[in-house]
Amino acid sequence: MEVLKIATAGSVDDGKSTLIGRILYDTQSLTTDKLEAIEAKSKANGFDYLDFSLATDGLIAEREQGITIDVAHIYFSSKTKSYIVADTPGHIEYTRNMVTGASTSQASIILVDARKGVIEQTHRHFFINNLLRVKDIIVAVNKMDLVDFSESVYEEIKADFQKMIDQSEYKEQNITFIPVSALLGDNVVTSSENMPWYQGNTILDHLESLEAQDVYEQSQMRFPVQMVIRPKQTDFHDFRGYAGKIYGDDLEVGDEVTILPSLTTSRIKEIYFFDQKFDKAGRGSSCTITLEDDLNISRGDMIVKNAERPNIGKQLEAKVCWMDTKELQAGTQYFLQSGSNRILAKIKEVSGVIHTDFSGEDTTANSLKLNEVGKVNILMSRPLAYDSYTENRISGSFILIDAHTNTTAGVGFVQ
Amino acid sequence: MELVTKDRKTIDPLETIETHNNTAALTINPLESEAIYIFREVVAQFEKPVLLFSGGKDSITLVRLAQKAFYPAKIPFPLLHIDTGHNFPETIAFRDKLVEELGVELIVRYVQDSIDQGKVVEEKGKYASRNSLQTTTLLDALDEFKFDAAIGGARRDEEKARAKERIFSVRDDFGQWDEKNQRPELFDHLNGKISLGQNVRVFPISNWTELDVWSYINKEKIEIPSIYFAHIRKTFVRDGMIWSADEAVYREEDEVVEDRLVRFRTVGDMSCTAAVLSDAVTLEKVVEEIRASTISERGARIDDKRSEAAMEKRKQQGYF
Ligand SMILES: Nc1nc2c(ncn2[C@@H]2O[C@H](COP(=O)(O)OP(=O)(O)OP(=O)(O)O)[C@@H](O)[C@H]2O)c(=O)[nH]1
Ligand SMILES: [Mg+2]
């Protein structure tokens, strides 16, 4: 079965968790014991309806406050697909968790409260989905029951949202609008009788129509070496395998390859997956390869095809989404990690803070605060092989690790 | 033969799978690929990892994935079993055989020792269980061997607090999970950098569902302990659940013991793991049964029924 990874987005209380809970309920994905727990808890809270957000808000603090704090990963299947849903928080304080959920998703459902329309957090979340280049966006105009299922309200919000889309640079993004009531289930899994003016798909029908694709799209082949496997056993005395995951494209025995950053070249001798050898391996597979020549290769190196070299350098420019309460400042050192490669790096310059409402940037700023996105110039202590994020996700993105606290402080997208 | 990953396809046990055939293409399971990737990151990023081995199906699956990740080298870390003393004898025999075959090191630490040392107090009465006592024994063992990464078979679909867990989940000096302040985790960039005293719990099969695990065991023909298959067992019924009539499980006088045809969906401490009525004697039948089930796996775990937040509270204290 195909696996489709999706994330939710939108401001606090827009109904993200309720929507996911509703989908689970309407697709009979909630097991009896889980449903009973939701019924009991809803009743105890004095609600006269089922609070579906309880299906995903799994932390004590979340249920106490009625908000989502961190991503919940939810699994369900339809007849044709398996779904992995990242239900993310809407509160601005937890934006980093929203980015976490969206980074591995092919599609995002951005919710908008019909009473409030497009607000600051809607801008921010659409902007982040744009930055991450999430391919399919569903804008679910929610709580239609609270605006009398009004078509004009829906159309107004759609027009507002469209203004944002017009400013976006990622034109290939597929965007679909759907009016829903997550609480009552209108246009979630079943078509709404209250909105005869809407002829389009329900949320689930739309998801079902999407073709499941890896977030690591087709591009040039990249093989970051995770580790060298040297068994030191009699049967495999001289075995020297390079373990890693293939990104971008197929890899074949006989392929002429370059090892980065050393720029040495060789040819693929064998491709192992467990105890079997293959002539060819597709992207996404975690395999072990051997080369024709005995070269000095270690973790952090990258193997690419000869004709497809990425950039190699000690300096790069990136858009960085900052996720730490400690500000990012020029002159500070961080560890930059891209896949298996971790390099000591220094922020040379913050050249601007980008407004997440698409209204331009502030070029006077020289630091990045929590949840801000900015253009940053980075110097590295060793040369790094990298691509631009639009060309290759794995080699075009990185995280910045605080050298003192070791926390993941930011995520970068190479320009 | 070609190694092809179709976009995010999982393996359906009902599809015919031809792996040992040199002309056909092999369909790679992205969940398997992800797990192997995670295993390799652990070994590359940590000094002293350990695999928490309970003898249950999830940890057996982990062992198979670890084998694949490092082949032709041996699994480069030991297995750690926290023994509650209330085990199903079948799982212990199975464990020892597996370790022998793989040639890996097995470390066993006993909850009974923690009790004898006065570090924990045995629960009493009807719902007594050693499940939560395991935490102390586990934390002591991690400390004793200075393990900096403990690999576990927890899955996000198991329970609502688990659904919130990262793949690399950082624990402080006291083994505690700070659930409101987890590190962001982006793309495949796993950050295993920790400070002195911290350690990391790693969950390679986070994104697998119970059905994924069973389908995989079926496809790979992985051997599992016999208690996962339907068998006749002396049992009694309490609170609508079926319990093993064993000396490790407290039983009231009026709770009648009967022979029933049952199997276990999850294998934990005997005192907190209920059986289900089942006639599934083969892996195919088990997969079918899981597919059709309307009760969650942990619906049969009494430790989760104690309170709505049971799992989260245990995790905060260092439970796996
Ligand atoms: N009337 C009505 N209420 C809704 C609808 N959807 C959600 N709600 C209510 O809105 C409130 C917030 O819902 P949640 O699902 O928790 O919102 P959320 O977007 O997940 O919030 P965060 O995760 O904290 O950002 C709850 O009280 C829901 O019952 C809807 O379609 N109609
Ligand atoms: Mg929510």
PDB file of N, CA and C in Angstrom, chain B residues 100-183:
ATOM      1  N   GLU B 100      22.450 -16.714  21.239  1.00  0.00           N
ATOM      2  CA  GLU B 100      23.420 -17.743  20.868  1.00  0.00           C
ATOM      3  C   GLU B 100      23.655 -17.740  19.356  1.00  0.00           C
ATOM      4  N   GLU B 101      22.555 -17.719  18.604  1.00  0.00           N
ATOM      5  CA  GLU B 101      22.658 -17.759  17.142  1.00  0.00           C
ATOM      6  C   GLU B 101      23.372 -16.538  16.577  1.00  0.00           C
ATOM      7  N   LEU B 102      23.084 -15.375  17.142  1.00  0.00           N
ATOM      8  CA  LEU B 102      23.635 -14.135  16.605  1.00  0.00           C
ATOM      9  C   LEU B 102      25.051 -13.857  17.085  1.00  0.00           C
ATOM     10  N   GLY B 103      25.426 -14.508  18.177  1.00  0.00           N
ATOM     11  CA  GLY B 103      26.739 -14.239  18.743  1.00  0.00           C
ATOM     12  C   GLY B 103      26.851 -12.829  19.302  1.00  0.00           C
ATOM     13  N   VAL B 104      25.763 -12.304  19.837  1.00  0.00           N
ATOM     14  CA  VAL B 104      25.845 -10.981  20.466  1.00  0.00           C
ATOM     15  C   VAL B 104      25.860 -11.143  21.983  1.00  0.00           C
ATOM     16  N   GLU B 105      26.297 -10.094  22.653  1.00  0.00           N
ATOM     17  CA  GLU B 105      26.356 -10.128  24.103  1.00  0.00           C
ATOM     18  C   GLU B 105      24.983  -9.818  24.684  1.00  0.00           C
ATOM     19  N   LEU B 106      24.587 -10.581  25.698  1.00  0.00           N
ATOM     20  CA  LEU B 106      23.325 -10.300  26.386  1.00  0.00           C
ATOM     21  C   LEU B 106      23.619  -9.921  27.829  1.00  0.00           C
ATOM     22  N   ILE B 107      23.052  -8.794  28.240  1.00  0.00           N
ATOM     23  CA  ILE B 107      23.180  -8.385  29.637  1.00  0.00           C
ATOM     24  C   ILE B 107      21.792  -8.499  30.254  1.00  0.00           C
ATOM     25  N   VAL B 108      21.689  -9.138  31.409  1.00  0.00           N
ATOM     26  CA  VAL B 108      20.401  -9.224  32.081  1.00  0.00           C
ATOM     27  C   VAL B 108      20.508  -8.552  33.439  1.00  0.00           C
ATOM     28  N   ARG B 109      19.577  -7.694  33.750  1.00  0.00           N
ATOM     29  CA  ARG B 109      19.516  -7.089  35.076  1.00  0.00           C
ATOM     30  C   ARG B 109      18.121  -7.358  35.636  1.00  0.00           C
ATOM     31  N   TYR B 110      18.079  -7.657  36.943  1.00  0.00           N
ATOM     32  CA  TYR B 110      16.845  -8.173  37.524  1.00  0.00           C
ATOM     33  C   TYR B 110      16.130  -7.170  38.428  1.00  0.00           C
ATOM     34  N   VAL B 111      14.824  -7.044  38.212  1.00  0.00           N
ATOM     35  CA  VAL B 111      14.006  -6.197  39.074  1.00  0.00           C
ATOM     36  C   VAL B 111      14.077  -6.726  40.514  1.00  0.00           C
ATOM     37  N   GLN B 112      14.161  -8.071  40.646  1.00  0.00           N
ATOM     38  CA  GLN B 112      14.249  -8.681  41.975  1.00  0.00           C
ATOM     39  C   GLN B 112      15.439  -8.102  42.766  1.00  0.00           C
ATOM     40  N   ASP B 113      16.557  -7.860  42.059  1.00  0.00           N
ATOM     41  CA  ASP B 113      17.727  -7.295  42.741  1.00  0.00           C
ATOM     42  C   ASP B 113      17.427  -5.899  43.269  1.00  0.00           C
ATOM     43  N   SER B 114      16.722  -5.108  42.437  1.00  0.00           N
ATOM     44  CA  SER B 114      16.368  -3.754  42.882  1.00  0.00           C
ATOM     45  C   SER B 114      15.466  -3.819  44.103  1.00  0.00           C
ATOM     46  N   ILE B 115      14.576  -4.829  44.132  1.00  0.00           N
ATOM     47  CA  ILE B 115      13.680  -4.998  45.278  1.00  0.00           C
ATOM     48  C   ILE B 115      14.501  -5.388  46.511  1.00  0.00           C
ATOM     49  N   ASP B 116      15.396  -6.369  46.327  1.00  0.00           N
ATOM     50  CA  ASP B 116      16.222  -6.838  47.445  1.00  0.00           C
ATOM     51  C   ASP B 116      17.117  -5.735  48.002  1.00  0.00           C
ATOM     52  N   GLN B 117      17.548  -4.847  47.108  1.00  0.00           N
ATOM     53  CA  GLN B 117      18.414  -3.756  47.558  1.00  0.00           C
ATOM     54  C   GLN B 117      17.609  -2.619  48.191  1.00  0.00           C
ATOM     55  N   GLY B 118      16.285  -2.793  48.212  1.00  0.00           N
ATOM     56  CA  GLY B 118      15.432  -1.779  48.826  1.00  0.00           C
ATOM     57  C   GLY B 118      15.259  -0.519  47.993  1.00  0.00           C
ATOM     58  N   LYS B 119      15.600  -0.605  46.712  1.00  0.00           N
ATOM     59  CA  LYS B 119      15.478   0.582  45.855  1.00  0.00           C
ATOM     60  C   LYS B 119      14.045   0.795  45.404  1.00  0.00           C
ATOM     61  N   VAL B 120      13.310  -0.294  45.297  1.00  0.00           N
ATOM     62  CA  VAL B 120      11.897  -0.196  44.925  1.00  0.00           C
ATOM     63  C   VAL B 120      11.107  -1.117  45.846  1.00  0.00           C
ATOM     64  N   VAL B 121       9.815  -0.850  45.921  1.00  0.00           N
ATOM     65  CA  VAL B 121       8.965  -1.664  46.781  1.00  0.00           C
ATOM     66  C   VAL B 121       7.941  -2.391  45.922  1.00  0.00           C
ATOM     67  N   GLU B 122       7.867  -3.669  46.155  1.00  0.00           N
ATOM     68  CA  GLU B 122       6.941  -4.509  45.394  1.00  0.00           C
ATOM     69  C   GLU B 122       5.494  -4.073  45.650  1.00  0.00           C
ATOM     70  N   GLU B 123       4.708  -4.004  44.581  1.00  0.00           N
ATOM     71  CA  GLU B 123       3.290  -3.674  44.741  1.00  0.00           C
ATOM     72  C   GLU B 123       2.554  -4.895  45.267  1.00  0.00           C
ATOM     73  N   LYS B 124       1.418  -4.628  45.939  1.00  0.00           N
ATOM     74  CA  LYS B 124       0.667  -5.748  46.505  1.00  0.00           C
ATOM     75  C   LYS B 124      -0.772  -5.732  46.009  1.00  0.00           C
ATOM     76  N   GLY B 125      -1.439  -6.873  46.138  1.00  0.00           N
ATOM     77  CA  GLY B 125      -2.875  -6.932  45.884  1.00  0.00           C
ATOM     78  C   GLY B 125      -3.243  -7.281  44.457  1.00  0.00           C
ATOM     79  N   LYS B 126      -4.493  -7.019  44.170  1.00  0.00           N
ATOM     80  CA  LYS B 126      -5.134  -7.490  42.953  1.00  0.00           C
ATOM     81  C   LYS B 126      -4.439  -7.038  41.670  1.00  0.00           C
ATOM     82  N   TYR B 127      -4.031  -5.776  41.610  1.00  0.00           N
ATOM     83  CA  TYR B 127      -3.465  -5.275  40.365  1.00  0.00           C
ATOM     84  C   TYR B 127      -1.949  -5.117  40.434  1.00  0.00           C
ATOM     85  N   ALA B 128      -1.341  -5.800  41.393  1.00  0.00           N
ATOM     86  CA  ALA B 128       0.102  -5.664  41.570  1.00  0.00           C
ATOM     87  C   ALA B 128       0.838  -6.028  40.282  1.00  0.00           C
ATOM     88  N   SER B 129       1.843  -5.229  39.933  1.00  0.00           N
ATOM     89  CA  SER B 129       2.617  -5.494  38.731  1.00  0.00           C
ATOM     90  C   SER B 129       4.029  -4.986  38.939  1.00  0.00           C
ATOM     91  N   ARG B 130       4.973  -5.624  38.284  1.00  0.00           N
ATOM     92  CA  ARG B 130       6.354  -5.170  38.404  1.00  0.00           C
ATOM     93  C   ARG B 130       6.744  -4.266  37.248  1.00  0.00           C
ATOM     94  N   ASN B 131       5.748  -3.928  36.431  1.00  0.00           N
ATOM     95  CA  ASN B 131       6.055  -3.185  35.220  1.00  0.00           C
ATOM     96  C   ASN B 131       6.722  -1.846  35.505  1.00  0.00           C
ATOM     97  N   SER B 132       6.144  -1.084  36.452  1.00  0.00           N
ATOM     98  CA  SER B 132       6.704   0.245  36.683  1.00  0.00           C
ATOM     99  C   SER B 132       8.004   0.173  37.493  1.00  0.00           C
ATOM    100  N   LEU B 133       8.226  -0.948  38.167  1.00  0.00           N
ATOM    101  CA  LEU B 133       9.470  -1.101  38.933  1.00  0.00           C
ATOM    102  C   LEU B 133      10.680  -1.237  38.001  1.00  0.00           C
ATOM    103  N   GLN B 134      10.406  -1.633  36.767  1.00  0.00           N
ATOM    104  CA  GLN B 134      11.493  -1.841  35.802  1.00  0.00           C
ATOM    105  C   GLN B 134      12.342  -0.601  35.611  1.00  0.00           C
ATOM    106  N   THR B 135      11.689   0.574  35.723  1.00  0.00           N
ATOM    107  CA  THR B 135      12.366   1.832  35.424  1.00  0.00           C
ATOM    108  C   THR B 135      13.658   1.984  36.226  1.00  0.00           C
ATOM    109  N   THR B 136      13.571   1.707  37.527  1.00  0.00           N
ATOM    110  CA  THR B 136      14.743   1.858  38.396  1.00  0.00           C
ATOM    111  C   THR B 136      15.862   0.914  37.950  1.00  0.00           C
ATOM    112  N   THR B 137      15.501  -0.335  37.693  1.00  0.00           N
ATOM    113  CA  THR B 137      16.494  -1.318  37.273  1.00  0.00           C
ATOM    114  C   THR B 137      17.140  -0.892  35.955  1.00  0.00           C
ATOM    115  N   LEU B 138      16.319  -0.378  35.053  1.00  0.00           N
ATOM    116  CA  LEU B 138      16.817   0.075  33.754  1.00  0.00           C
ATOM    117  C   LEU B 138      17.796   1.240  33.918  1.00  0.00           C
ATOM    118  N   LEU B 139      17.389   2.254  34.682  1.00  0.00           N
ATOM    119  CA  LEU B 139      18.254   3.425  34.841  1.00  0.00           C
ATOM    120  C   LEU B 139      19.574   3.039  35.506  1.00  0.00           C
ATOM    121  N   ASP B 140      19.496   2.137  36.477  1.00  0.00           N
ATOM    122  CA  ASP B 140      20.722   1.664  37.130  1.00  0.00           C
ATOM    123  C   ASP B 140      21.638   0.948  36.142  1.00  0.00           C
ATOM    124  N   ALA B 141      21.043   0.134  35.281  1.00  0.00           N
ATOM    125  CA  ALA B 141      21.836  -0.609  34.302  1.00  0.00           C
ATOM    126  C   ALA B 141      22.490   0.340  33.299  1.00  0.00           C
ATOM    127  N   LEU B 142      21.750   1.355  32.849  1.00  0.00           N
ATOM    128  CA  LEU B 142      22.317   2.322  31.896  1.00  0.00           C
ATOM    129  C   LEU B 142      23.514   3.021  32.544  1.00  0.00           C
ATOM    130  N   ASP B 143      23.346   3.320  33.815  1.00  0.00           N
ATOM    131  CA  ASP B 143      24.383   3.986  34.568  1.00  0.00           C
ATOM    132  C   ASP B 143      25.602   3.081  34.769  1.00  0.00           C
ATOM    133  N   GLU B 144      25.336   1.849  35.157  1.00  0.00           N
ATOM    134  CA  GLU B 144      26.394   0.871  35.428  1.00  0.00           C
ATOM    135  C   GLU B 144      27.334   0.708  34.237  1.00  0.00           C
ATOM    136  N   PHE B 145      26.750   0.603  33.031  1.00  0.00           N
ATOM    137  CA  PHE B 145      27.561   0.352  31.841  1.00  0.00           C
ATOM    138  C   PHE B 145      27.902   1.633  31.080  1.00  0.00           C
ATOM    139  N   LYS B 146      27.405   2.775  31.562  1.00  0.00           N
ATOM    140  CA  LYS B 146      27.611   4.064  30.891  1.00  0.00           C
ATOM    141  C   LYS B 146      27.113   4.031  29.444  1.00  0.00           C
ATOM    142  N   PHE B 147      25.961   3.413  29.259  1.00  0.00           N
ATOM    143  CA  PHE B 147      25.362   3.427  27.931  1.00  0.00           C
ATOM    144  C   PHE B 147      24.861   4.839  27.637  1.00  0.00           C
ATOM    145  N   ASP B 148      25.168   5.368  26.448  1.00  0.00           N
ATOM    146  CA  ASP B 148      24.688   6.719  26.131  1.00  0.00           C
ATOM    147  C   ASP B 148      23.502   6.712  25.168  1.00  0.00           C
ATOM    148  N   ALA B 149      23.184   5.551  24.599  1.00  0.00           N
ATOM    149  CA  ALA B 149      21.993   5.465  23.756  1.00  0.00           C
ATOM    150  C   ALA B 149      21.322   4.116  23.998  1.00  0.00           C
ATOM    151  N   ALA B 150      20.045   4.151  24.297  1.00  0.00           N
ATOM    152  CA  ALA B 150      19.288   2.921  24.520  1.00  0.00           C
ATOM    153  C   ALA B 150      18.237   2.806  23.424  1.00  0.00           C
ATOM    154  N   ILE B 151      18.373   1.757  22.609  1.00  0.00           N
ATOM    155  CA  ILE B 151      17.492   1.589  21.462  1.00  0.00           C
ATOM    156  C   ILE B 151      16.289   0.761  21.881  1.00  0.00           C
ATOM    157  N   GLY B 152      15.097   1.273  21.632  1.00  0.00           N
ATOM    158  CA  GLY B 152      13.895   0.570  22.061  1.00  0.00           C
ATOM    159  C   GLY B 152      12.918   0.341  20.917  1.00  0.00           C
ATOM    160  N   GLY B 153      12.002  -0.578  21.133  1.00  0.00           N
ATOM    161  CA  GLY B 153      11.054  -0.943  20.079  1.00  0.00           C
ATOM    162  C   GLY B 153       9.706  -0.256  20.202  1.00  0.00           C
ATOM    163  N   ALA B 154       9.651   0.868  20.921  1.00  0.00           N
ATOM    164  CA  ALA B 154       8.361   1.557  21.070  1.00  0.00           C
ATOM    165  C   ALA B 154       7.900   2.115  19.731  1.00  0.00           C
ATOM    166  N   ARG B 155       6.588   2.085  19.523  1.00  0.00           N
ATOM    167  CA  ARG B 155       6.016   2.613  18.293  1.00  0.00           C
ATOM    168  C   ARG B 155       5.034   3.725  18.636  1.00  0.00           C
ATOM    169  N   ARG B 156       4.941   4.708  17.743  1.00  0.00           N
ATOM    170  CA  ARG B 156       4.070   5.845  18.015  1.00  0.00           C
ATOM    171  C   ARG B 156       2.597   5.468  17.984  1.00  0.00           C
ATOM    172  N   ASP B 157       2.259   4.396  17.322  1.00  0.00           N
ATOM    173  CA  ASP B 157       0.839   4.049  17.223  1.00  0.00           C
ATOM    174  C   ASP B 157       0.332   3.325  18.477  1.00  0.00           C
ATOM    175  N   GLU B 158       1.251   3.009  19.397  1.00  0.00           N
ATOM    176  CA  GLU B 158       0.874   2.204  20.546  1.00  0.00           C
ATOM    177  C   GLU B 158      -0.005   2.946  21.539  1.00  0.00           C
ATOM    178  N   GLU B 159       0.302   4.225  21.725  1.00  0.00           N
ATOM    179  CA  GLU B 159      -0.278   4.910  22.872  1.00  0.00           C
ATOM    180  C   GLU B 159      -0.134   6.405  22.627  1.00  0.00           C
ATOM    181  N   LYS B 160      -1.046   7.210  23.200  1.00  0.00           N
ATOM    182  CA  LYS B 160      -1.062   8.624  22.828  1.00  0.00           C
ATOM    183  C   LYS B 160       0.139   9.440  23.309  1.00  0.00           C
ATOM    184  N   ALA B 161       0.777   9.036  24.398  1.00  0.00           N
ATOM    185  CA  ALA B 161       1.990   9.754  24.814  1.00  0.00           C
ATOM    186  C   ALA B 161       3.170   9.333  23.941  1.00  0.00           C
ATOM    187  N   ARG B 162       3.184   8.068  23.536  1.00  0.00           N
ATOM    188  CA  ARG B 162       4.230   7.592  22.633  1.00  0.00           C
ATOM    189  C   ARG B 162       4.142   8.282  21.275  1.00  0.00           C
ATOM    190  N   ALA B 163       2.929   8.668  20.892  1.00  0.00           N
ATOM    191  CA  ALA B 163       2.720   9.329  19.599  1.00  0.00           C
ATOM    192  C   ALA B 163       3.459  10.652  19.524  1.00  0.00           C
ATOM    193  N   LYS B 164       3.913  11.117  20.675  1.00  0.00           N
ATOM    194  CA  LYS B 164       4.563  12.424  20.765  1.00  0.00           C
ATOM    195  C   LYS B 164       6.080  12.318  20.756  1.00  0.00           C
ATOM    196  N   GLU B 165       6.580  11.118  20.765  1.00  0.00           N
ATOM    197  CA  GLU B 165       8.008  10.889  20.970  1.00  0.00           C
ATOM    198  C   GLU B 165       8.812  11.143  19.699  1.00  0.00           C
ATOM    199  N   ARG B 166      10.004  11.700  19.868  1.00  0.00           N
ATOM    200  CA  ARG B 166      10.936  11.861  18.760  1.00  0.00           C
ATOM    201  C   ARG B 166      11.629  10.520  18.479  1.00  0.00           C
ATOM    202  N   ILE B 167      12.400  10.480  17.393  1.00  0.00           N
ATOM    203  CA  ILE B 167      13.176   9.280  17.081  1.00  0.00           C
ATOM    204  C   ILE B 167      14.419   9.219  17.965  1.00  0.00           C
ATOM    205  N   PHE B 168      15.112  10.341  18.091  1.00  0.00           N
ATOM    206  CA  PHE B 168      16.176  10.486  19.087  1.00  0.00           C
ATOM    207  C   PHE B 168      15.573  11.291  20.236  1.00  0.00           C
ATOM    208  N   SER B 169      15.313  10.640  21.351  1.00  0.00           N
ATOM    209  CA  SER B 169      14.624  11.305  22.447  1.00  0.00           C
ATOM    210  C   SER B 169      15.579  11.491  23.617  1.00  0.00           C
ATOM    211  N   VAL B 170      15.894  12.743  23.908  1.00  0.00           N
ATOM    212  CA  VAL B 170      16.930  13.034  24.904  1.00  0.00           C
ATOM    213  C   VAL B 170      16.379  12.914  26.328  1.00  0.00           C
ATOM    214  N   ARG B 171      17.147  12.263  27.197  1.00  0.00           N
ATOM    215  CA  ARG B 171      16.781  12.136  28.618  1.00  0.00           C
ATOM    216  C   ARG B 171      17.843  12.825  29.461  1.00  0.00           C
ATOM    217  N   ASP B 172      17.412  13.427  30.565  1.00  0.00           N
ATOM    218  CA  ASP B 172      18.368  14.122  31.422  1.00  0.00           C
ATOM    219  C   ASP B 172      19.090  13.141  32.357  1.00  0.00           C
ATOM    220  N   ASP B 173      19.854  13.679  33.281  1.00  0.00           N
ATOM    221  CA  ASP B 173      20.637  12.866  34.218  1.00  0.00           C
ATOM    222  C   ASP B 173      19.782  11.872  34.988  1.00  0.00           C
ATOM    223  N   PHE B 174      18.501  12.198  35.154  1.00  0.00           N
ATOM    224  CA  PHE B 174      17.628  11.330  35.931  1.00  0.00           C
ATOM    225  C   PHE B 174      16.790  10.420  35.036  1.00  0.00           C
ATOM    226  N   GLY B 175      17.142  10.399  33.756  1.00  0.00           N
ATOM    227  CA  GLY B 175      16.410   9.552  32.832  1.00  0.00           C
ATOM    228  C   GLY B 175      15.061  10.126  32.446  1.00  0.00           C
ATOM    229  N   GLN B 176      14.815  11.387  32.826  1.00  0.00           N
ATOM    230  CA  GLN B 176      13.478  11.933  32.612  1.00  0.00           C
ATOM    231  C   GLN B 176      13.274  12.481  31.204  1.00  0.00           C
ATOM    232  N   TRP B 177      12.048  12.349  30.750  1.00  0.00           N
ATOM    233  CA  TRP B 177      11.635  12.848  29.440  1.00  0.00           C
ATOM    234  C   TRP B 177      10.985  14.203  29.640  1.00  0.00           C
ATOM    235  N   ASP B 178      11.544  15.242  29.029  1.00  0.00           N
ATOM    236  CA  ASP B 178      10.951  16.570  29.119  1.00  0.00           C
ATOM    237  C   ASP B 178      10.038  16.741  27.914  1.00  0.00           C
ATOM    238  N   GLU B 179       8.801  16.264  28.077  1.00  0.00           N
ATOM    239  CA  GLU B 179       7.911  16.154  26.919  1.00  0.00           C
ATOM    240  C   GLU B 179       7.472  17.504  26.372  1.00  0.00           C
ATOM    241  N   LYS B 180       7.556  18.542  27.185  1.00  0.00           N
ATOM    242  CA  LYS B 180       7.106  19.844  26.691  1.00  0.00           C
ATOM    243  C   LYS B 180       8.224  20.618  26.014  1.00  0.00           C
ATOM    244  N   ASN B 181       9.411  20.039  25.990  1.00  0.00           N
ATOM    245  CA  ASN B 181      10.546  20.773  25.452  1.00  0.00           C
ATOM    246  C   ASN B 181      11.465  19.851  24.653  1.00  0.00           C
ATOM    247  N   GLN B 182      10.903  19.163  23.684  1.00  0.00           N
ATOM    248  CA  GLN B 182      11.704  18.220  22.896  1.00  0.00           C
ATOM    249  C   GLN B 182      12.455  18.948  21.789  1.00  0.00           C
ATOM    250  N   ARG B 183      13.592  18.367  21.404  1.00  0.00           N
ATOM    251  CA  ARG B 183      14.344  18.933  20.292  1.00  0.00           C
ATOM    252  C   ARG B 183      13.566  18.811  18.996  1.00  0.00           C
TER     253      ARG B 183
END
